[in-house]
Coordinates of C-alpha atoms in Angstrom, one line a residue:
Chain A
M1394 CA 0.0 -0.2 0.0
P1395 CA 1.5 3.5 -1.0
V1396 CA 2.2 5.8 2.0
G1397 CA -0.6 8.2 0.9
R1398 CA -3.3 5.5 1.2
K1399 CA -1.9 4.3 4.5
L1400 CA -2.2 7.8 5.8
F1401 CA -5.5 8.2 4.6
F1402 CA -6.7 4.9 6.2
I1403 CA -5.0 6.1 9.4
T1404 CA -6.8 9.4 9.3
L1405 CA -10.2 7.5 8.6
A1406 CA -9.8 5.4 11.5
I1407 CA -9.0 8.1 13.8
V1408 CA -11.9 10.1 12.7
A1409 CA -14.2 7.1 12.9
L1410 CA -12.8 6.3 16.6
A1411 CA -13.3 9.8 17.6
V1412 CA -17.1 9.9 16.5
L1413 CA -17.8 6.6 18.1
D1414 CA -15.9 7.6 21.3
Q1415 CA -18.2 10.7 21.5
L1416 CA -21.3 8.5 21.0
F1417 CA -20.3 5.8 23.4
E1418 CA -18.7 8.1 26.2
R1419 CA -21.1 11.0 26.2
G1420 CA -23.5 10.8 23.2
F1421 CA -24.8 13.2 20.8
G1422 CA -27.6 15.2 22.5
D1423 CA -30.5 12.9 23.3
L1424 CA -28.7 10.0 21.3
R1425 CA -27.0 8.0 24.0
I1426 CA -25.8 4.4 24.4
N1427 CA -26.9 2.7 27.4
P1428 CA -24.0 2.9 29.9
Y1429 CA -24.4 -0.9 30.6
Y1430 CA -24.0 -1.8 26.8
A1431 CA -21.1 0.8 26.3
R1432 CA -19.4 -1.1 29.1
I1433 CA -19.7 -4.5 27.6
V1434 CA -18.5 -3.0 24.2
S1435 CA -15.4 -1.7 26.1
L1436 CA -14.6 -5.1 27.7
A1437 CA -15.2 -6.6 24.4
G1438 CA -12.6 -4.3 22.6
I1439 CA -10.0 -5.2 25.5
N1440 CA -10.8 -8.9 25.0
I1441 CA -10.1 -8.4 21.4
T1442 CA -6.8 -7.1 22.1
L1443 CA -6.0 -9.9 24.2
A1444 CA -7.3 -12.7 22.1
V1445 CA -5.7 -11.2 19.0
S1446 CA -2.3 -10.9 20.7
L1447 CA -2.4 -14.5 22.0
T1448 CA -3.1 -15.6 18.5
L1449 CA 0.4 -14.5 17.3
I1450 CA 2.1 -17.0 19.9
N1451 CA -0.5 -19.7 20.4
G1452 CA -2.0 -19.7 17.0
L1453 CA 0.5 -18.7 14.5
A1454 CA 3.9 -19.7 16.2
G1455 CA 2.1 -22.8 17.8
Q1456 CA 3.8 -22.3 21.1
F1457 CA 1.3 -23.0 23.9
S1458 CA 1.5 -20.0 26.4
I1459 CA -0.9 -20.1 29.4
G1460 CA 0.1 -17.1 31.0
H1461 CA -1.4 -14.1 29.1
A1462 CA -3.0 -12.7 32.4
G1463 CA 0.4 -12.5 33.8
F1464 CA 1.7 -10.2 31.0
M1465 CA -1.5 -8.2 31.2
A1466 CA -1.0 -7.7 35.0
V1467 CA 2.8 -6.5 34.5
G1468 CA 1.5 -4.1 31.6
G1469 CA -1.6 -3.0 33.6
Y1470 CA 0.2 -2.3 36.8
A1471 CA 3.3 -0.6 35.1
G1472 CA 1.0 1.7 33.1
T1473 CA -1.4 2.4 35.9
Y1474 CA 1.4 3.1 38.2
L1475 CA 2.8 5.7 35.8
T1476 CA -0.6 7.5 35.6
V1477 CA -1.1 7.6 39.2
Y1478 CA 2.4 8.7 40.4
H1479 CA 3.5 10.8 37.4
G1480 CA 0.5 11.3 35.3
A1481 CA 0.1 15.1 36.7
A1482 CA 3.7 15.7 35.7
I1483 CA 3.3 14.3 32.3
A1484 CA 0.0 16.1 31.6
S1485 CA 1.5 19.5 32.5
F1486 CA 3.8 19.2 29.6
L1487 CA 0.9 19.9 27.1
G1488 CA -1.4 21.6 29.8
G1489 CA -4.5 20.0 31.6
T1490 CA -4.6 17.0 33.9
P1491 CA -4.4 13.1 33.2
L1492 CA -8.3 13.3 32.7
E1493 CA -8.8 16.4 30.8
G1494 CA -7.2 18.6 28.2
P1495 CA -4.3 17.9 25.7
G1496 CA -2.1 16.5 28.4
S1497 CA -4.4 13.7 28.9
V1498 CA -3.8 12.3 25.5
L1499 CA -0.2 12.3 26.4
V1500 CA -0.7 10.6 29.5
M1501 CA -2.5 7.8 27.9
I1502 CA 0.0 7.2 25.3
A1503 CA 2.9 7.4 27.9
S1504 CA 0.9 4.9 29.9
L1505 CA 0.4 2.4 27.0
A1506 CA 4.1 2.9 26.2
V1507 CA 5.2 1.9 29.6
A1508 CA 2.7 -0.9 29.7
A1509 CA 3.9 -2.3 26.4
C1510 CA 7.7 -1.9 27.4
A1511 CA 7.3 -3.5 30.8
A1512 CA 5.2 -6.4 29.4
G1513 CA 7.5 -7.1 26.5
L1514 CA 10.3 -7.0 28.7
A1515 CA 8.7 -9.6 30.9
G1516 CA 8.1 -11.7 27.7
L1517 CA 11.7 -11.5 26.8
V1518 CA 12.9 -12.7 30.3
V1519 CA 10.4 -15.6 30.2
G1520 CA 10.6 -16.3 26.5
I1521 CA 14.5 -16.6 26.1
P1522 CA 15.1 -19.6 28.4
S1523 CA 11.8 -21.4 27.8
L1524 CA 11.8 -21.0 24.0
R1525 CA 15.0 -22.4 23.4
L1526 CA 13.5 -25.8 24.0
R1527 CA 10.9 -27.6 21.8
G1528 CA 7.8 -29.0 23.4
D1529 CA 5.6 -27.9 26.4
Y1530 CA 8.1 -26.0 28.6
L1531 CA 6.6 -22.6 27.7
A1532 CA 3.1 -23.7 28.9
I1533 CA 4.7 -24.8 32.3
V1534 CA 6.9 -21.6 32.6
T1535 CA 4.1 -19.1 31.6
L1536 CA 1.7 -20.9 34.1
G1537 CA 4.3 -20.4 36.8
F1538 CA 5.2 -16.9 35.8
G1539 CA 1.6 -15.6 36.0
E1540 CA 1.3 -16.9 39.5
I1541 CA 4.7 -15.3 40.5
I1542 CA 3.5 -12.0 39.2
R1543 CA 0.2 -12.4 41.1
V1544 CA 1.9 -12.9 44.4
I1545 CA 4.6 -10.3 43.8
I1546 CA 1.7 -7.7 43.1
L1547 CA -0.1 -9.0 46.4
N1548 CA 2.9 -7.8 48.5
I1549 CA 3.5 -4.3 46.9
P1550 CA 1.5 -1.7 49.0
A1551 CA 2.2 1.1 46.5
V1552 CA -0.1 -0.5 43.9
G1553 CA -2.6 -1.6 46.5
G1554 CA -1.6 -5.2 47.4
A1555 CA -4.6 -7.5 47.8
T1556 CA -7.2 -4.5 47.8
G1557 CA -6.5 -3.7 44.0
F1558 CA -5.0 -0.6 42.6
T1559 CA -8.0 1.5 43.7
A1560 CA -6.1 4.8 43.1
A1561 CA -6.1 4.3 39.3
L1562 CA -7.6 7.1 37.2
P1563 CA -10.3 6.3 34.7
I1564 CA -8.4 7.5 31.8
T1565 CA -9.5 4.7 29.4
S1566 CA -12.0 5.5 26.9
F1567 CA -13.6 3.9 23.7
F1568 CA -11.2 5.7 21.5
W1569 CA -8.2 4.0 23.2
I1570 CA -9.7 0.7 23.5
F1571 CA -10.5 0.3 20.1
G1572 CA -7.4 2.2 18.8
V1573 CA -5.3 -0.4 20.5
A1574 CA -7.4 -3.2 19.2
L1575 CA -7.0 -2.0 15.6
L1576 CA -3.3 -1.7 16.0
T1577 CA -3.1 -5.2 17.2
I1578 CA -5.2 -6.5 14.5
V1579 CA -3.0 -4.7 12.1
V1580 CA 0.4 -5.8 13.5
V1581 CA -0.7 -9.6 13.9
R1582 CA -2.1 -9.5 10.5
N1583 CA 0.9 -7.9 8.8
I1584 CA 3.0 -10.4 10.6
A1585 CA 0.9 -13.2 9.6
T1586 CA 0.9 -12.4 6.0
S1587 CA 4.5 -11.7 5.7
T1588 CA 7.6 -14.0 5.4
F1589 CA 7.9 -14.1 9.2
G1590 CA 4.2 -15.4 9.3
R1591 CA 5.3 -18.3 7.1
A1592 CA 8.4 -18.7 9.2
L1593 CA 6.3 -18.8 12.3
G1594 CA 4.0 -21.5 10.3
A1595 CA 7.0 -23.5 9.5
I1596 CA 8.1 -23.6 13.2
R1597 CA 4.7 -24.6 14.3
T1598 CA 4.4 -27.6 11.7
D1599 CA 7.9 -28.8 11.8
E1600 CA 10.8 -27.3 13.8
I1601 CA 13.4 -29.6 12.4
A1602 CA 12.7 -28.9 8.7
A1603 CA 12.1 -25.1 9.6
E1604 CA 15.7 -25.1 10.9
A1605 CA 17.1 -27.1 8.1
M1606 CA 15.6 -24.3 5.7
G1607 CA 17.6 -21.7 7.6
I1608 CA 14.9 -20.3 9.9
Q1609 CA 16.3 -19.0 13.2
T1610 CA 13.4 -20.8 15.2
T1611 CA 14.3 -19.7 18.9
R1612 CA 14.7 -16.0 17.7
Y1613 CA 11.4 -16.0 15.8
K1614 CA 9.6 -17.6 18.7
V1615 CA 11.1 -15.0 21.1
A1616 CA 10.3 -12.3 19.0
A1617 CA 6.6 -13.3 18.4
F1618 CA 6.4 -14.0 22.2
V1619 CA 7.7 -10.4 23.0
I1620 CA 5.4 -8.6 20.7
S1621 CA 2.5 -10.7 21.9
S1622 CA 3.3 -9.9 25.6
A1623 CA 3.8 -6.1 24.8
L1624 CA 0.2 -5.9 23.3
A1625 CA -1.2 -7.9 26.1
G1626 CA 0.4 -5.4 28.4
M1627 CA -1.3 -2.6 26.6
A1628 CA -4.8 -4.4 27.1
G1629 CA -3.7 -4.5 30.9
A1630 CA -3.2 -0.9 31.0
L1631 CA -6.6 -0.1 29.2
W1632 CA -8.3 -2.6 31.6
G1633 CA -6.9 -1.4 34.8
Q1634 CA -7.8 2.4 33.9
L1635 CA -11.3 1.6 32.9
F1636 CA -13.8 3.6 35.0
A1637 CA -14.7 1.8 38.2
N1638 CA -12.8 -1.4 37.3
P1639 CA -9.6 -1.3 39.4
L1640 CA -6.9 -3.8 39.0
N1641 CA -6.8 -6.8 41.3
P1642 CA -4.6 -9.5 41.6
Q1643 CA -7.6 -11.9 42.0
N1644 CA -8.9 -11.0 38.6
L1645 CA -5.7 -11.6 36.9
N1646 CA -5.0 -15.2 37.8
F1647 CA -4.8 -18.3 35.9
V1648 CA -8.5 -18.4 35.0
K1649 CA -8.2 -15.0 33.2
S1650 CA -5.5 -16.7 31.1
I1651 CA -7.7 -19.6 30.3
E1652 CA -10.5 -17.5 29.2
V1653 CA -8.3 -15.8 26.7
I1654 CA -7.2 -19.4 25.5
I1655 CA -10.8 -20.4 25.3
M1656 CA -11.7 -17.2 23.1
I1657 CA -9.1 -18.2 20.6
V1658 CA -9.9 -21.8 20.6
L1659 CA -13.6 -20.9 20.2
G1660 CA -12.9 -18.6 17.3
G1661 CA -10.4 -20.9 15.6
L1662 CA -7.0 -21.4 16.6
G1663 CA -4.7 -19.2 14.2
S1664 CA -7.3 -17.1 12.7
I1665 CA -7.4 -13.3 13.6
T1666 CA -11.1 -13.0 12.4
G1667 CA -11.8 -16.1 14.8
A1668 CA -10.1 -14.3 17.8
V1669 CA -12.1 -11.4 17.4
L1670 CA -15.3 -13.3 17.2
G1671 CA -14.4 -15.4 20.1
A1672 CA -13.5 -12.7 22.4
T1673 CA -16.8 -10.9 21.4
T1674 CA -18.8 -13.7 21.8
L1675 CA -17.3 -14.9 25.3
T1676 CA -17.8 -11.1 26.5
V1677 CA -21.4 -10.8 25.3
L1678 CA -22.7 -14.2 25.8
P1679 CA -22.3 -14.4 29.8
E1680 CA -24.0 -11.0 30.0
A1681 CA -26.7 -11.9 27.4
L1682 CA -27.7 -14.9 29.5
R1683 CA -28.2 -12.8 32.6
T1684 CA -32.0 -12.6 31.6
F1685 CA -32.3 -16.1 32.8
D1686 CA -30.9 -15.3 36.1
Q1687 CA -34.1 -13.6 37.4
Q1688 CA -36.3 -16.8 37.0
F1689 CA -33.6 -19.6 37.5
P1690 CA -30.6 -18.4 39.4
G1691 CA -27.4 -19.9 38.7
L1692 CA -28.6 -21.4 35.4
R1693 CA -26.5 -19.0 33.4
M1694 CA -23.2 -20.6 33.8
V1695 CA -24.7 -23.9 33.2
L1696 CA -26.1 -22.6 29.6
Y1697 CA -22.7 -21.0 29.2
A1698 CA -20.8 -24.0 29.6
L1699 CA -23.3 -26.1 27.7
L1700 CA -23.0 -23.8 24.7
L1701 CA -19.2 -24.0 24.8
I1702 CA -19.4 -27.9 24.9
L1703 CA -21.9 -28.1 22.1
L1704 CA -19.7 -25.7 19.9
M1705 CA -16.6 -27.8 20.4
I1706 CA -18.5 -31.0 19.7
Y1707 CA -20.0 -29.8 16.5
R1708 CA -17.2 -27.4 15.5
P1709 CA -14.0 -28.5 16.9
Q1710 CA -11.8 -26.4 14.6
G1711 CA -13.6 -23.4 16.2
I1712 CA -15.9 -20.8 14.3
M1713 CA -13.4 -19.8 11.5
G1714 CA -11.0 -22.8 11.4
R1715 CA -7.8 -21.3 10.5
R1716 CA -9.4 -19.1 7.7
E1717 CA -9.7 -15.3 7.8
L1718 CA -12.6 -12.9 6.7
S1719 CA -11.3 -11.5 3.4
F1720 CA -12.6 -10.4 0.1
A1721 CA -10.9 -13.4 -1.4
W1722 CA -12.4 -15.8 1.2
L1723 CA -16.0 -14.4 0.7
R1724 CA -15.7 -15.2 -3.0
R1725 CA -14.8 -18.8 -2.6
S1726 CA -16.6 -19.3 0.6
T1727 CA -18.2 -22.3 -1.1
R1728 CA -14.9 -24.2 -0.9
D1729 CA -14.8 -26.4 2.3
D1730 CA -11.5 -26.6 4.2
G1731 CA -12.5 -29.4 6.3
P1732 CA -10.6 -30.2 9.6
A1733 CA -7.0 -29.1 10.0
A1734 CA -4.6 -32.0 8.6
P1735 CA -2.4 -33.5 11.1
A1736 CA 1.0 -32.1 11.4
A1737 CA 3.2 -34.5 9.4
G1738 CA 6.4 -33.9 11.2
A1739 CA 5.0 -33.6 14.7
G1740 CA 6.7 -36.1 17.2
K1741 CA 9.2 -37.4 14.4
D1742 CA 12.9 -37.5 15.3
A1743 CA 15.8 -37.1 13.2
A1744 CA 16.1 -40.8 13.4
D1745 CA 18.8 -43.0 11.8
G1746 CA 17.8 -45.1 8.7
Chain B
M855 CA 44.2 -35.0 3.0
A856 CA 47.1 -32.4 3.1
E857 CA 45.8 -30.4 0.3
P858 CA 44.7 -26.8 1.2
A859 CA 41.0 -26.7 2.0
P860 CA 39.3 -25.5 -1.0
A861 CA 40.3 -28.7 -2.8
Y862 CA 37.1 -30.0 -1.7
L863 CA 33.7 -28.4 -1.3
L864 CA 33.1 -30.6 1.7
D865 CA 35.8 -32.2 3.7
V866 CA 34.9 -34.3 6.5
R867 CA 37.9 -35.5 8.6
N868 CA 37.7 -38.3 11.1
V869 CA 34.2 -37.7 12.2
S870 CA 32.7 -39.7 15.1
K871 CA 29.3 -39.7 16.9
R872 CA 28.5 -41.7 19.9
F873 CA 25.2 -41.8 21.5
G874 CA 26.0 -43.1 25.0
G875 CA 27.6 -46.5 24.5
L876 CA 26.5 -46.7 20.9
T877 CA 29.0 -45.4 18.2
A878 CA 26.8 -44.7 15.2
V879 CA 29.5 -43.1 13.1
R880 CA 33.2 -44.0 13.8
N881 CA 36.1 -42.1 12.2
V882 CA 34.5 -41.4 9.0
S883 CA 36.2 -39.1 6.4
L884 CA 34.5 -37.8 3.3
Q885 CA 36.1 -35.6 0.6
V886 CA 33.4 -34.2 -1.9
P887 CA 34.8 -32.0 -4.8
A888 CA 32.9 -29.2 -6.1
G889 CA 30.3 -30.1 -8.9
T890 CA 30.2 -33.7 -8.4
V891 CA 27.3 -36.0 -7.4
Y892 CA 28.7 -38.0 -4.7
G893 CA 27.0 -41.2 -3.3
L894 CA 26.8 -42.5 0.2
I895 CA 25.6 -46.1 0.3
G896 CA 25.3 -48.8 3.0
P897 CA 23.1 -51.4 4.4
N898 CA 20.2 -50.3 6.8
G899 CA 21.4 -48.7 10.1
A900 CA 24.8 -48.1 8.6
G901 CA 24.8 -44.5 9.9
K902 CA 24.1 -42.9 6.5
T903 CA 21.4 -40.7 8.0
T904 CA 23.5 -39.7 11.0
V905 CA 26.2 -38.5 8.8
F906 CA 23.6 -36.3 7.3
N907 CA 22.5 -35.0 10.7
L908 CA 26.2 -34.2 11.5
L909 CA 26.5 -32.3 8.3
T910 CA 23.2 -30.3 8.9
G911 CA 24.0 -29.6 12.4
V912 CA 21.2 -31.7 13.9
Y913 CA 23.9 -33.4 15.7
A914 CA 27.2 -32.1 16.7
P915 CA 30.1 -34.6 16.2
T916 CA 31.8 -36.3 19.2
D917 CA 35.1 -36.1 17.4
G918 CA 36.5 -34.9 14.2
Q919 CA 36.2 -31.7 11.8
I920 CA 33.7 -30.7 9.1
L921 CA 34.9 -28.1 6.7
F922 CA 32.7 -26.6 4.2
D923 CA 34.7 -24.7 1.5
G924 CA 37.4 -24.4 4.0
T925 CA 35.4 -23.1 6.9
P926 CA 34.8 -25.3 10.0
I927 CA 31.0 -25.9 10.3
H928 CA 30.8 -28.9 13.0
G929 CA 29.0 -27.8 16.0
R930 CA 27.0 -25.0 14.2
R931 CA 23.3 -24.8 14.5
P932 CA 21.2 -26.0 11.6
H933 CA 20.0 -22.6 10.6
Q934 CA 23.6 -21.3 10.6
I935 CA 24.6 -24.3 8.1
A936 CA 21.8 -23.6 5.9
R937 CA 23.2 -20.0 5.5
Y938 CA 26.7 -21.2 4.6
G939 CA 24.8 -23.1 1.7
I940 CA 24.1 -26.6 2.7
T941 CA 20.6 -27.8 2.7
R942 CA 18.9 -31.0 2.6
T943 CA 15.8 -33.2 1.9
F944 CA 14.6 -35.8 4.5
Q945 CA 14.1 -39.5 4.3
N946 CA 10.5 -39.2 5.8
I947 CA 9.3 -36.2 4.0
R948 CA 9.0 -33.2 6.1
L949 CA 7.1 -30.6 4.4
F950 CA 5.3 -27.9 6.0
S951 CA 1.9 -29.6 6.1
D952 CA -0.7 -27.1 6.5
M953 CA 0.8 -24.7 3.8
T954 CA 0.2 -24.9 0.1
V955 CA 2.8 -26.0 -2.4
L956 CA 3.8 -22.5 -3.0
E957 CA 4.1 -21.5 0.5
N958 CA 6.4 -24.3 1.1
V959 CA 8.9 -23.0 -1.3
M960 CA 8.4 -19.5 -0.3
T961 CA 9.1 -20.3 3.2
A962 CA 12.5 -21.6 2.2
H963 CA 13.2 -18.2 0.3
H964 CA 13.1 -16.4 3.9
L965 CA 16.7 -17.3 4.5
R966 CA 17.7 -14.9 1.6
T967 CA 15.6 -11.9 2.4
A968 CA 16.9 -8.7 3.9
Q969 CA 13.8 -7.4 5.7
N970 CA 13.4 -7.6 9.3
I971 CA 10.2 -7.9 11.4
F972 CA 9.5 -4.2 11.6
D973 CA 9.5 -4.0 7.7
A974 CA 6.8 -6.7 7.8
I975 CA 4.7 -5.1 10.6
V976 CA 4.7 -1.6 8.9
G977 CA 4.4 -3.2 5.6
T978 CA 7.2 -1.2 3.9
G979 CA 8.0 -1.0 0.3
R980 CA 11.0 -3.4 0.8
S981 CA 8.8 -6.1 2.4
H982 CA 6.4 -5.8 -0.6
R983 CA 9.1 -5.9 -3.0
E984 CA 10.7 -8.9 -1.6
E985 CA 7.4 -10.7 -1.2
R986 CA 6.7 -10.3 -4.9
E987 CA 10.3 -11.4 -5.7
M988 CA 9.9 -14.6 -3.6
R989 CA 6.6 -15.4 -5.3
E990 CA 8.3 -15.0 -8.7
R991 CA 11.3 -17.2 -7.6
A992 CA 9.1 -19.8 -6.0
M993 CA 6.9 -20.1 -9.0
H994 CA 10.0 -20.5 -11.4
L995 CA 11.3 -23.4 -9.2
L996 CA 7.8 -24.9 -9.2
S997 CA 7.7 -24.8 -13.0
I998 CA 11.1 -26.5 -13.1
F999 CA 9.7 -29.6 -11.2
G1000 CA 6.5 -29.5 -13.0
L1001 CA 4.5 -28.4 -10.0
A1002 CA 3.5 -25.0 -11.0
G1003 CA -0.2 -25.9 -11.7
L1004 CA -0.5 -27.2 -8.3
A1005 CA 1.0 -24.1 -6.6
D1006 CA -2.1 -23.3 -4.6
E1007 CA -2.9 -27.1 -3.6
P1008 CA -2.1 -28.2 -0.1
A1009 CA 1.2 -29.7 0.0
T1010 CA 0.2 -33.0 1.7
S1011 CA -2.5 -33.6 -1.2
L1012 CA 0.5 -34.2 -3.7
P1013 CA 1.4 -37.9 -4.5
Y1014 CA 4.2 -39.2 -2.9
G1015 CA 6.7 -38.8 -5.8
S1016 CA 5.5 -35.1 -6.3
Q1017 CA 6.0 -34.5 -2.4
R1018 CA 9.7 -35.6 -2.9
R1019 CA 10.2 -33.3 -5.8
L1020 CA 8.6 -30.4 -3.8
E1021 CA 11.1 -31.0 -1.1
I1022 CA 13.9 -30.7 -3.7
A1023 CA 12.3 -27.5 -4.7
R1024 CA 12.0 -26.0 -1.2
A1025 CA 15.7 -27.0 -0.6
L1026 CA 16.9 -25.2 -3.7
A1027 CA 14.7 -22.1 -2.5
T1028 CA 17.6 -21.4 0.0
R1029 CA 20.3 -21.3 -2.7
P1030 CA 22.4 -23.9 -1.5
R1031 CA 25.9 -24.7 -2.8
L1032 CA 25.7 -28.3 -1.6
L1033 CA 22.5 -30.4 -1.7
L1034 CA 22.0 -33.4 0.5
L1035 CA 19.3 -35.7 -0.7
D1036 CA 18.4 -38.4 1.8
E1037 CA 17.0 -41.3 -0.1
P1038 CA 15.4 -39.2 -2.9
A1039 CA 14.1 -42.2 -4.9
A1040 CA 12.5 -44.1 -1.8
G1041 CA 8.8 -44.8 -2.7
M1042 CA 9.3 -44.0 -6.4
N1043 CA 8.3 -46.2 -9.3
P1044 CA 11.1 -47.3 -11.9
Q1045 CA 9.9 -44.3 -14.4
E1046 CA 9.7 -41.9 -11.4
A1047 CA 13.3 -42.9 -10.5
V1048 CA 14.7 -42.5 -13.9
G1049 CA 13.2 -38.9 -14.2
L1050 CA 14.6 -38.3 -10.8
M1051 CA 18.1 -38.9 -12.1
D1052 CA 17.7 -36.7 -15.0
T1053 CA 16.4 -34.0 -12.5
I1054 CA 19.3 -34.4 -10.3
R1055 CA 21.9 -34.1 -13.2
W1056 CA 20.1 -31.1 -14.6
I1057 CA 19.7 -29.2 -11.3
R1058 CA 23.3 -29.9 -10.5
D1059 CA 24.4 -28.3 -13.8
E1060 CA 21.8 -25.6 -13.7
F1061 CA 22.2 -24.3 -10.2
S1062 CA 26.1 -25.2 -10.2
L1063 CA 25.5 -27.6 -7.3
T1064 CA 27.4 -30.3 -5.5
V1065 CA 25.1 -33.2 -4.6
L1066 CA 25.6 -35.7 -1.8
L1067 CA 22.9 -38.5 -1.6
V1068 CA 22.1 -41.4 0.4
E1069 CA 20.1 -43.9 -1.5
H1070 CA 19.2 -47.5 -1.6
N1071 CA 18.1 -47.8 -5.3
M1072 CA 21.4 -49.1 -6.7
K1073 CA 20.1 -48.3 -10.3
V1074 CA 19.8 -44.6 -9.3
V1075 CA 23.1 -44.6 -7.4
M1076 CA 25.2 -46.4 -10.0
G1077 CA 23.5 -44.2 -12.7
I1078 CA 24.5 -40.8 -11.5
C1079 CA 27.1 -40.9 -8.9
E1080 CA 30.7 -40.0 -10.0
T1081 CA 32.1 -41.2 -6.6
I1082 CA 30.5 -43.6 -4.1
Q1083 CA 31.5 -44.2 -0.6
V1084 CA 30.3 -47.3 1.3
I1085 CA 29.4 -47.3 5.0
D1086 CA 28.9 -50.3 7.3
H1087 CA 28.4 -50.4 10.9
G1088 CA 29.2 -46.7 11.2
E1089 CA 32.7 -47.2 9.3
S1090 CA 33.7 -46.3 6.0
I1091 CA 34.8 -49.4 4.1
A1092 CA 35.4 -48.3 0.5
T1093 CA 35.4 -45.2 -1.8
G1094 CA 35.6 -45.1 -5.6
T1095 CA 33.8 -45.2 -9.0
P1096 CA 30.6 -47.1 -9.4
A1097 CA 32.7 -49.8 -11.3
E1098 CA 35.1 -50.2 -8.6
I1099 CA 32.4 -50.3 -5.9
Q1100 CA 30.6 -53.0 -7.6
S1101 CA 33.5 -55.4 -7.7
N1102 CA 34.9 -54.6 -4.2
P1103 CA 34.8 -57.7 -2.2
R1104 CA 34.5 -55.9 1.2
V1105 CA 31.1 -54.1 -0.2
I1106 CA 29.8 -57.4 -1.4
E1107 CA 30.4 -59.0 1.8
A1108 CA 28.8 -56.0 3.8
Y1109 CA 25.6 -56.2 1.5
L1110 CA 25.5 -60.0 1.3
G1111 CA 26.6 -60.6 4.7
A1112 CA 24.1 -58.4 6.2
C1113 CA 21.1 -60.3 4.4

């Protein structure tokens, strides 16, 4: 795409986000969105960022991380810490406070940048030792990492400890949530469709053959993991600074990581469109089922579980399989892709013959 | 042996590989002159694939040296060795199974690209230009192997013989100087094997390659190799022209004795 067209699309996206931001946050005169619905949309946006970023490592590179909430926590706490303790000073560069005026934009950008750097650095520290090896080591290490982060945070009074980071300022808005979600989708899509995406796909299907074709497997796995972690960190900073949604170590445990994994498996592991659909479904569905709660308390979660089980029985490859929603796909949507072929090289050794 | 290094493209000096108490390769030396087709044969379990795995960095030798064009490469990682210009095919085909035929070859082109991951994320002109070049070069290679019409088919949907040819096309995409073929004729019918011999000769000349192959099909080995080396129980027992090998009593004993 030429630079001119790229700039055009970026401008278009910013204008559209600003208009929707006004609609969702304040409304146009009498036209207002129910704050409850606006809230669900915001949470869906953050979950989209989490799910699409996890797609990069679990779906494209085929490395099983189950510590996404840990990176979300690192980014969330780092970004929120910056806003709470240095936000006023940063805002004063451009005038205003962290909540108002041109300074608030600078605070949000700084908060997201710090969140991305902190979580990316954590991803590097976790990734280098565990991604040198083939197999399930990453799952074990990320699981442990998530718990370590949670326990560390519990013991830091400056960020609220077990009570949660209640001092957080509600600077997150629709604009930033969906701006980051769009950024995440574009970054992951561009990697997926590039020569790096193919290199990650080679690593996923057959690491020995990938190495023999000159692909630096460890380096690419670590790069994908760091990018994925940094994006999750930005999602954490948005989540922690959402109105009346303080960061709390209890909400960023193992269960949250599994929730993100369910989103991408439900949507179709390896598909960005699937991750978006899965994140949206799993945010909206539990809320939509609340209507049952008045008559049959507790039935909601039973139905939720049942729907997930049925979907996995009748569509084990997820909603999208590995496909993406694209114009090319819509044109030949009649073609069936069937279940994913088993990886020919998986488990085979470089055995003697 | 005392010649200066570039006398041979590949110079393996007294290499051994032990797995615990088992010595898979013992004191094997191998001198492959540039531009030749060199055959490595031996009964099952003789250590041929272990030699390949040593040459491509899957294993590091326990003892000895491997020089490629005068540069020591023993103990290097497989991706570094691919960068030096050695690629291989696999005895049990290892295509990237959920990619198309074209994507398999394009993936191997990755080694010779200049872009970094940020070019890909931002979508710079360089990444788009290289993507186009990769696609063109990959299509060119596929047409050489008669696979251009199947470019968008899943790689695993090809018949066995075509999968073997696709693996060779993928290996050539890394622009090697030395191509290692691990039983390229395995599973091919006699016509396909004859076609394979022509292809190997042709790519050797066209890409100025040196070819080292392991093969059980004696018709193929005797037909295209200038030099043949025989390995038995991890040790080199004979080296020579096809005619010399066929009449060598130790080789006959190794093959018939093993039966």
